[in-house]
């Protein structure tokens, strides 16, 4: 992420020396490790399921446990009236605590602000006058001017308040004065000035959470989403993840950054598969099934035949590496090109469409998945994948229709219920999601992700005891699966049960190493880093873990 912009303030009024604060360390490290910052932010506020591909969907929403209230999903260039109302509400939220702040003397090193009875009592201040005043007179004048600024702000006379805070700053630069003046600019929608003054405030108090949040909101209004994300993430960390508004803002900004970065990548670079962790999570969100008859490892097939290419693609998938997935995508594409696939035609279109989907080639993927169900209407997995795509592009009705079509072909396919539950989950329909996850379990108790997602859904609904019981059963029944311990740890971390959470993350890390030494899931590493930071503010160890995650990924 880029550094905050330079501001025009008198350098002599600011403290000298290199920044040694928590924010300074977070900012310098984060600017060099953008990917990890995005990951940290995501893990900090989102408890995802196995199908993490749903996460950056425009349709996806999250809620606080037990509230059922959906968070904002981010906007488009051209804002609707509803979007404008949301933006206005965000701006109001960013400044709603100003009255408390500007009237408070407990945060300032100044004496209690004297009452200002009339404008005539205010001192006339300019840089020439200041040079003639003693240090104590400057403090006293600053206090009077700040009090008058508070009064003007309370009366919504923002321009007068800006003038008064400006004079107070001349008397005595103070982070609260800068932040209060930024609040006035915030109310006027002057976002550049908000950034300028909050940056000045942070130069004086680098862990000033209110200034961070105010600057983050201004960055977001200017669509500088990456900068806003950094500020909100830092705010969450410094404030110990106690501010729900900041946490929800991180999630909102993650989606906006992901969408913006995704568009930039698609516009300028060759389309590539996402990380092996991402691909593996998507593929394993479907129950493992044996290869179609005739494509087994032992089948003797010519490599240059369509069936031979399908067999080679399945073998490449088992590597679970970036190279393996790229090879598989190539084999599946070649299989369709060669043709003469007989009973495997629908499977070939399904697999080629799957990898087109993962690359972001949505139109081609939809075409292939539609061809798959046209060739073989009973192939329910193609309906499910197509439903996921419809949901990501915001076509909820088409997604629901595909699930109904799949059920009409096979009402006992547990994958249908699992993925329909995912649709309900990301739309905040937790009661319906829980029903479908349970139905998926009833049909097949051996699929771990149905159990995990049921536990997460119960937690989102506020049924903490039920959720914890579900995860205890998961540990007992699936003791070798790393994901169980990772997601269990996330819920414990959310409850601030740090020691237990770290134990679960350590177990997940060890089991990841044992099960997937060449392609481990990095989420347990990131989660442990967050836990250590929240619990002990151990930035050094958290950084080491994030670096390991970056290398592994």
PDB file of N, CA and C in Angstrom, residues 362-400:
ATOM      1  N   UNK A 362     -15.452 -16.073 -16.835  1.00  0.00           N
ATOM      2  CA  UNK A 362     -16.800 -16.462 -16.432  1.00  0.00           C
ATOM      3  C   UNK A 362     -17.710 -16.818 -17.603  1.00  0.00           C
ATOM      4  N   UNK A 363     -17.644 -16.057 -18.682  1.00  0.00           N
ATOM      5  CA  UNK A 363     -18.535 -16.346 -19.809  1.00  0.00           C
ATOM      6  C   UNK A 363     -18.247 -17.729 -20.399  1.00  0.00           C
ATOM      7  N   UNK A 364     -16.960 -18.021 -20.571  1.00  0.00           N
ATOM      8  CA  UNK A 364     -16.583 -19.326 -21.114  1.00  0.00           C
ATOM      9  C   UNK A 364     -16.970 -20.446 -20.156  1.00  0.00           C
ATOM     10  N   UNK A 365     -16.796 -20.198 -18.861  1.00  0.00           N
ATOM     11  CA  UNK A 365     -17.135 -21.219 -17.865  1.00  0.00           C
ATOM     12  C   UNK A 365     -18.635 -21.499 -17.860  1.00  0.00           C
ATOM     13  N   UNK A 366     -19.441 -20.450 -17.906  1.00  0.00           N
ATOM     14  CA  UNK A 366     -20.896 -20.642 -17.944  1.00  0.00           C
ATOM     15  C   UNK A 366     -21.317 -21.441 -19.175  1.00  0.00           C
ATOM     16  N   UNK A 367     -20.682 -21.145 -20.285  1.00  0.00           N
ATOM     17  CA  UNK A 367     -20.996 -21.873 -21.526  1.00  0.00           C
ATOM     18  C   UNK A 367     -20.667 -23.355 -21.387  1.00  0.00           C
ATOM     19  N   UNK A 368     -19.485 -23.661 -20.801  1.00  0.00           N
ATOM     20  CA  UNK A 368     -19.097 -25.067 -20.649  1.00  0.00           C
ATOM     21  C   UNK A 368     -19.989 -25.806 -19.660  1.00  0.00           C
ATOM     22  N   UNK A 369     -20.331 -25.164 -18.552  1.00  0.00           N
ATOM     23  CA  UNK A 369     -21.175 -25.828 -17.561  1.00  0.00           C
ATOM     24  C   UNK A 369     -22.583 -26.036 -18.108  1.00  0.00           C
ATOM     25  N   UNK A 370     -23.051 -25.096 -18.904  1.00  0.00           N
ATOM     26  CA  UNK A 370     -24.363 -25.276 -19.543  1.00  0.00           C
ATOM     27  C   UNK A 370     -24.321 -26.424 -20.550  1.00  0.00           C
ATOM     28  N   UNK A 371     -23.213 -26.526 -21.286  1.00  0.00           N
ATOM     29  CA  UNK A 371     -23.054 -27.633 -22.224  1.00  0.00           C
ATOM     30  C   UNK A 371     -23.017 -28.958 -21.469  1.00  0.00           C
ATOM     31  N   UNK A 372     -22.395 -28.970 -20.296  1.00  0.00           N
ATOM     32  CA  UNK A 372     -22.293 -30.195 -19.502  1.00  0.00           C
ATOM     33  C   UNK A 372     -23.672 -30.721 -19.106  1.00  0.00           C
ATOM     34  N   UNK A 373     -24.555 -29.816 -18.612  1.00  0.00           N
ATOM     35  CA  UNK A 373     -25.890 -30.285 -18.193  1.00  0.00           C
ATOM     36  C   UNK A 373     -26.774 -30.567 -19.403  1.00  0.00           C
ATOM     37  N   UNK A 374     -26.467 -29.949 -20.524  1.00  0.00           N
ATOM     38  CA  UNK A 374     -27.212 -30.258 -21.752  1.00  0.00           C
ATOM     39  C   UNK A 374     -26.884 -31.679 -22.211  1.00  0.00           C
ATOM     40  N   UNK A 375     -25.603 -32.046 -22.134  1.00  0.00           N
ATOM     41  CA  UNK A 375     -25.178 -33.392 -22.542  1.00  0.00           C
ATOM     42  C   UNK A 375     -25.671 -34.438 -21.560  1.00  0.00           C
ATOM     43  N   UNK A 376     -25.593 -34.100 -20.239  1.00  0.00           N
ATOM     44  CA  UNK A 376     -25.972 -35.073 -19.214  1.00  0.00           C
ATOM     45  C   UNK A 376     -26.740 -34.360 -18.105  1.00  0.00           C
ATOM     46  N   UNK A 377     -28.062 -34.238 -18.225  1.00  0.00           N
ATOM     47  CA  UNK A 377     -28.863 -33.494 -17.249  1.00  0.00           C
ATOM     48  C   UNK A 377     -28.754 -34.027 -15.819  1.00  0.00           C
ATOM     49  N   UNK A 378     -28.384 -35.271 -15.668  1.00  0.00           N
ATOM     50  CA  UNK A 378     -28.283 -35.849 -14.321  1.00  0.00           C
ATOM     51  C   UNK A 378     -26.972 -35.497 -13.624  1.00  0.00           C
ATOM     52  N   UNK A 379     -26.073 -34.771 -14.294  1.00  0.00           N
ATOM     53  CA  UNK A 379     -24.774 -34.414 -13.716  1.00  0.00           C
ATOM     54  C   UNK A 379     -24.978 -33.188 -12.803  1.00  0.00           C
ATOM     55  N   UNK A 380     -25.380 -33.441 -11.553  1.00  0.00           N
ATOM     56  CA  UNK A 380     -25.795 -32.359 -10.653  1.00  0.00           C
ATOM     57  C   UNK A 380     -24.663 -31.392 -10.308  1.00  0.00           C
ATOM     58  N   UNK A 381     -23.428 -31.875 -10.304  1.00  0.00           N
ATOM     59  CA  UNK A 381     -22.323 -30.994  -9.934  1.00  0.00           C
ATOM     60  C   UNK A 381     -22.216 -29.789 -10.865  1.00  0.00           C
ATOM     61  N   UNK A 382     -22.550 -29.969 -12.126  1.00  0.00           N
ATOM     62  CA  UNK A 382     -22.482 -28.856 -13.065  1.00  0.00           C
ATOM     63  C   UNK A 382     -23.537 -27.800 -12.750  1.00  0.00           C
ATOM     64  N   UNK A 383     -24.722 -28.238 -12.307  1.00  0.00           N
ATOM     65  CA  UNK A 383     -25.730 -27.268 -11.873  1.00  0.00           C
ATOM     66  C   UNK A 383     -25.208 -26.476 -10.665  1.00  0.00           C
ATOM     67  N   UNK A 384     -24.590 -27.184  -9.733  1.00  0.00           N
ATOM     68  CA  UNK A 384     -24.110 -26.540  -8.509  1.00  0.00           C
ATOM     69  C   UNK A 384     -23.043 -25.488  -8.837  1.00  0.00           C
ATOM     70  N   UNK A 385     -22.099 -25.855  -9.673  1.00  0.00           N
ATOM     71  CA  UNK A 385     -21.034 -24.906 -10.030  1.00  0.00           C
ATOM     72  C   UNK A 385     -21.596 -23.711 -10.786  1.00  0.00           C
ATOM     73  N   UNK A 386     -22.547 -23.972 -11.649  1.00  0.00           N
ATOM     74  CA  UNK A 386     -23.150 -22.869 -12.393  1.00  0.00           C
ATOM     75  C   UNK A 386     -23.934 -21.967 -11.445  1.00  0.00           C
ATOM     76  N   UNK A 387     -24.572 -22.555 -10.438  1.00  0.00           N
ATOM     77  CA  UNK A 387     -25.294 -21.758  -9.445  1.00  0.00           C
ATOM     78  C   UNK A 387     -24.341 -20.831  -8.698  1.00  0.00           C
ATOM     79  N   UNK A 388     -23.168 -21.350  -8.358  1.00  0.00           N
ATOM     80  CA  UNK A 388     -22.174 -20.525  -7.668  1.00  0.00           C
ATOM     81  C   UNK A 388     -21.772 -19.331  -8.513  1.00  0.00           C
ATOM     82  N   UNK A 389     -21.616 -19.567  -9.814  1.00  0.00           N
ATOM     83  CA  UNK A 389     -21.246 -18.479 -10.714  1.00  0.00           C
ATOM     84  C   UNK A 389     -22.364 -17.445 -10.819  1.00  0.00           C
ATOM     85  N   UNK A 390     -23.587 -17.921 -10.927  1.00  0.00           N
ATOM     86  CA  UNK A 390     -24.715 -16.993 -10.994  1.00  0.00           C
ATOM     87  C   UNK A 390     -24.759 -16.120  -9.742  1.00  0.00           C
ATOM     88  N   UNK A 391     -24.488 -16.731  -8.603  1.00  0.00           N
ATOM     89  CA  UNK A 391     -24.514 -15.987  -7.348  1.00  0.00           C
ATOM     90  C   UNK A 391     -23.424 -14.918  -7.330  1.00  0.00           C
ATOM     91  N   UNK A 392     -22.241 -15.260  -7.828  1.00  0.00           N
ATOM     92  CA  UNK A 392     -21.142 -14.301  -7.815  1.00  0.00           C
ATOM     93  C   UNK A 392     -21.412 -13.091  -8.694  1.00  0.00           C
ATOM     94  N   UNK A 393     -22.158 -13.267  -9.771  1.00  0.00           N
ATOM     95  CA  UNK A 393     -22.445 -12.127 -10.642  1.00  0.00           C
ATOM     96  C   UNK A 393     -23.751 -11.446 -10.248  1.00  0.00           C
ATOM     97  N   UNK A 394     -24.306 -11.864  -9.092  1.00  0.00           N
ATOM     98  CA  UNK A 394     -25.470 -11.187  -8.540  1.00  0.00           C
ATOM     99  C   UNK A 394     -26.807 -11.697  -9.019  1.00  0.00           C
ATOM    100  N   UNK A 395     -26.837 -12.826  -9.728  1.00  0.00           N
ATOM    101  CA  UNK A 395     -28.094 -13.362 -10.247  1.00  0.00           C
ATOM    102  C   UNK A 395     -28.593 -14.449  -9.296  1.00  0.00           C
ATOM    103  N   UNK A 396     -29.183 -13.996  -8.214  1.00  0.00           N
ATOM    104  CA  UNK A 396     -29.623 -14.931  -7.175  1.00  0.00           C
ATOM    105  C   UNK A 396     -30.728 -15.865  -7.666  1.00  0.00           C
ATOM    106  N   UNK A 397     -31.648 -15.346  -8.480  1.00  0.00           N
ATOM    107  CA  UNK A 397     -32.757 -16.171  -8.965  1.00  0.00           C
ATOM    108  C   UNK A 397     -32.245 -17.322  -9.836  1.00  0.00           C
ATOM    109  N   UNK A 398     -31.259 -17.027 -10.691  1.00  0.00           N
ATOM    110  CA  UNK A 398     -30.701 -18.082 -11.538  1.00  0.00           C
ATOM    111  C   UNK A 398     -29.976 -19.123 -10.699  1.00  0.00           C
ATOM    112  N   UNK A 399     -29.319 -18.668  -9.642  1.00  0.00           N
ATOM    113  CA  UNK A 399     -28.629 -19.608  -8.751  1.00  0.00           C
ATOM    114  C   UNK A 399     -29.639 -20.533  -8.081  1.00  0.00           C
ATOM    115  N   UNK A 400     -30.735 -19.961  -7.574  1.00  0.00           N
ATOM    116  CA  UNK A 400     -31.765 -20.768  -6.921  1.00  0.00           C
ATOM    117  C   UNK A 400     -32.391 -21.759  -7.899  1.00  0.00           C
TER     118      UNK A 400
END
